[in-house]
């Protein structure tokens, strides 16, 4: 169901009351003027009718005055630069798109460090590293939420008149916010730089492990190479045996002819 603004609802009620008063008043006065008295009951009825009309009229006046005050309050608030209907421009968790992008970068860096083999294998102090990164991510997220909140509140303000004290104060706020944003960006960049260094060290660690694994095969391969000398001796022996077998075959062939 659509929501009706409060002022519009009050205005509608006021107009309805005025219509009721305007429509009922002639009838009431007609009754009071032309109806003949018929004892104390008729007099009581006339007084009750007159009282009801008075209550309706006073209520309409009071509600109308409330509408006037509400309109005046709106004009004063608008003059101060405050928008009454504040839209929800933040993402879940109190982050706007700019803050969400930065916290996403921070989380990606933290996940990269946590997934590194040098962290899992204890080359880094995993408990201390995990605790430090968790604190970094939490503090960055808190700072970004606060920056997003203040950024939204500044965007809801009407732009002050140039050169006015309000304009100078708002500019100071914007400069402070800019410095804070640059600082948190630098912190995220430092976190990304640390993650990149960890990933490079992790790549070197993988290369070292591969080299170590290959080195373990050096001995068996040298043994294979040493066996080639024995193979050559055995090959010569087999050649001699082959010649002997060939001689026997030939001798048997000649004796058969």
XYZ file of C-alpha atoms in Angstrom:
257
model
C 0.000 0.000 0.000
C 1.486 3.415 -0.889
C 2.548 5.578 2.035
C 0.894 8.992 2.309
C 3.056 11.811 3.709
C 1.965 13.040 7.109
C 1.331 16.608 5.958
C -0.851 15.459 3.081
C -2.877 13.267 5.450
C -3.339 16.137 7.892
C -4.361 18.443 5.069
C -6.950 15.913 3.886
C -8.384 15.541 7.374
C -8.538 19.323 7.758
C -10.358 19.773 4.467
C -12.823 17.049 5.428
C -13.510 18.759 8.738
C -14.060 22.113 7.054
C -16.442 20.501 4.581
C -18.318 18.885 7.469
C -18.555 22.198 9.307
C -19.591 24.111 6.204
C -22.233 21.534 5.327
C -23.692 21.031 8.798
C -23.673 24.601 10.072
C -26.600 25.914 7.947
C -28.701 22.916 8.910
C -27.847 23.355 12.594
C -28.689 27.051 12.618
C -31.888 26.338 10.700
C -32.920 23.888 13.380
C -32.049 26.333 16.124
C -33.991 29.173 14.482
C -37.161 27.499 13.210
C -37.693 24.584 15.551
C -40.185 25.348 18.305
C -39.333 24.467 21.844
C -41.050 21.389 23.223
C -39.942 21.207 26.812
C -36.584 20.669 28.358
C -35.804 17.753 25.921
C -35.931 20.051 22.919
C -33.724 22.589 24.639
C -31.170 19.876 25.544
C -31.148 18.663 21.950
C -30.489 22.161 20.679
C -27.653 22.637 23.155
C -26.109 19.267 22.246
C -26.270 20.145 18.554
C -24.669 23.511 19.162
C -21.923 21.908 21.306
C -21.153 19.325 18.627
C -20.817 22.055 16.023
C -18.466 23.988 18.286
C -16.266 20.915 18.889
C -16.012 20.231 15.168
C -15.103 23.861 14.465
C -12.402 23.985 17.185
C -10.911 20.678 16.008
C -10.678 21.965 12.445
C -8.951 25.133 13.615
C -6.441 23.194 15.738
C -5.594 20.745 12.939
C -5.247 23.576 10.448
C -2.848 25.367 12.791
C -0.815 22.169 13.033
C -0.546 21.992 9.267
C 0.666 25.591 9.144
C 3.310 24.905 11.779
C 4.418 21.754 9.963
C 4.795 23.635 6.683
C 6.803 26.344 8.410
C 9.052 23.720 9.994
C 9.670 22.169 6.594
C 10.690 25.528 5.169
C 13.093 26.139 8.063
C 14.665 22.696 7.727
C 15.012 23.060 3.960
C 16.630 26.460 4.499
C 19.198 24.821 6.786
C 20.121 22.424 3.968
C 18.717 19.205 5.403
C 16.759 16.806 3.205
C 13.878 15.224 5.117
C 13.601 12.032 3.036
C 17.016 10.367 3.415
C 17.519 7.542 0.907
C 19.433 4.416 1.822
C 22.464 4.635 -0.431
C 24.674 2.180 1.435
C 25.389 -1.450 0.707
C 24.869 -4.202 3.290
C 27.222 -3.701 6.208
C 27.136 0.088 5.968
C 29.454 0.282 2.946
C 28.915 2.355 -0.169
C 30.460 1.177 -3.483
C 33.739 3.042 -2.891
C 34.201 1.570 0.587
C 33.050 -1.876 -0.558
C 35.720 -1.910 -3.270
C 38.464 -1.119 -0.745
C 37.336 -3.700 1.801
C 37.145 -6.209 -1.054
C 40.779 -5.512 -1.901
C 41.766 -5.888 1.754
C 39.932 -9.207 2.082
C 41.515 -10.504 -1.125
C 44.969 -9.673 0.228
C 44.240 -11.374 3.555
C 42.960 -14.511 1.792
C 46.070 -14.581 -0.395
C 48.342 -14.580 2.658
C 46.249 -17.196 4.463
C 46.376 -19.511 1.442
C 50.161 -19.236 1.009
C 52.078 -22.461 1.587
C 54.793 -20.689 3.581
C 52.098 -19.673 6.058
C 50.615 -23.154 6.336
C 54.055 -24.799 6.625
C 55.125 -22.493 9.460
C 57.760 -20.429 7.659
C 55.714 -17.443 8.812
C 54.441 -17.223 12.359
C 50.926 -18.329 11.452
C 49.137 -17.492 14.750
C 50.674 -14.028 14.941
C 50.152 -13.398 11.233
C 46.526 -14.507 11.366
C 45.803 -12.323 14.398
C 47.517 -9.295 12.871
C 45.691 -9.655 9.567
C 42.338 -10.114 11.308
C 42.926 -6.891 13.255
C 43.992 -5.066 10.102
C 40.899 -6.176 8.195
C 38.548 -5.317 11.068
C 40.029 -1.847 11.571
C 39.978 -1.113 7.847
C 36.329 -2.194 7.635
C 35.355 -0.021 10.618
C 37.127 2.996 9.146
C 35.510 2.470 5.751
C 32.034 2.162 7.276
C 32.509 5.432 9.165
C 33.821 7.158 6.049
C 30.884 5.846 4.025
C 28.424 7.050 6.671
C 29.888 10.563 6.763
C 30.126 10.641 2.981
C 26.421 9.820 2.768
C 25.488 12.443 5.360
C 27.463 15.090 3.474
C 25.720 14.131 0.248
C 22.328 14.653 1.917
C 23.149 18.273 2.739
C 22.231 21.093 0.416
C 25.233 22.995 -0.942
C 25.778 26.140 1.174
C 26.130 29.577 -0.318
C 29.735 30.040 -1.603
C 31.862 32.038 0.804
C 29.498 31.531 3.730
C 30.721 30.134 7.083
C 28.759 26.958 6.365
C 30.557 26.545 3.028
C 33.967 27.001 4.679
C 33.115 24.507 7.406
C 31.834 21.961 4.900
C 35.046 22.354 2.884
C 37.085 21.643 6.038
C 35.002 18.508 6.585
C 35.631 17.413 3.013
C 39.370 17.966 3.358
C 39.436 15.923 6.567
C 37.455 13.172 4.856
C 39.817 13.247 1.871
C 42.835 12.879 4.152
C 41.198 9.979 5.978
C 40.280 8.277 2.699
C 43.816 8.669 1.337
C 45.187 7.246 4.577
C 42.977 4.153 4.474
C 43.759 3.658 0.788
C 47.469 3.770 1.643
C 46.845 1.175 4.355
C 45.057 -1.115 1.915
C 47.892 -0.660 -0.594
C 50.426 -1.579 2.120
C 48.398 -4.693 2.904
C 48.341 -5.603 -0.791
C 52.093 -5.012 -1.001
C 52.624 -7.375 1.931
C 50.408 -9.989 0.302
C 52.325 -9.639 -2.973
C 55.622 -10.136 -1.131
C 54.216 -13.226 0.594
C 53.064 -14.617 -2.752
C 56.500 -14.054 -4.275
C 58.125 -15.770 -1.300
C 55.566 -18.553 -1.687
C 56.547 -18.978 -5.342
C 60.218 -19.156 -4.338
C 59.285 -21.690 -1.673
C 57.485 -23.845 -4.234
C 60.541 -23.677 -6.501
C 62.781 -24.627 -3.582
C 60.563 -27.566 -2.674
C 60.543 -28.748 -6.276
C 64.324 -28.424 -6.426
C 64.649 -30.356 -3.177
C 62.340 -33.072 -4.466
C 64.346 -33.354 -7.667
C 67.595 -33.362 -5.697
C 66.413 -36.412 -3.827
C 66.411 -38.246 -7.147
C 70.027 -37.330 -7.888
C 71.483 -40.355 -6.058
C 69.344 -42.940 -7.805
C 70.109 -41.373 -11.174
C 73.868 -41.428 -10.485
C 73.520 -45.065 -9.602
C 71.794 -45.635 -12.918
C 74.666 -43.909 -14.675
C 77.215 -46.044 -12.797
C 75.443 -49.152 -13.941
C 76.102 -48.294 -17.581
C 79.751 -49.425 -17.169
C 78.584 -52.815 -15.981
C 76.129 -52.907 -18.845
C 78.943 -52.390 -21.354
C 80.911 -55.290 -19.819
C 77.851 -57.498 -19.898
C 77.097 -56.495 -23.469
C 80.640 -57.599 -24.524
C 80.075 -60.867 -22.720
C 76.782 -61.410 -24.567
C 78.459 -60.626 -27.894
C 81.081 -63.331 -27.211
C 78.366 -65.801 -26.267
C 76.491 -64.909 -29.430
C 79.572 -65.614 -31.569
C 80.018 -68.947 -29.827
C 76.398 -69.899 -30.533
C 76.817 -68.835 -34.164
C 79.915 -71.058 -34.521
C 78.002 -74.046 -33.182
C 75.174 -73.376 -35.600
C 77.518 -73.222 -38.551
C 79.356 -76.406 -37.561
C 76.079 -78.276 -37.309
C 75.035 -76.979 -40.688
C 78.219 -78.135 -42.419
C 78.068 -81.597 -40.857
C 74.554 -82.089 -42.182
C 75.592 -81.442 -45.763
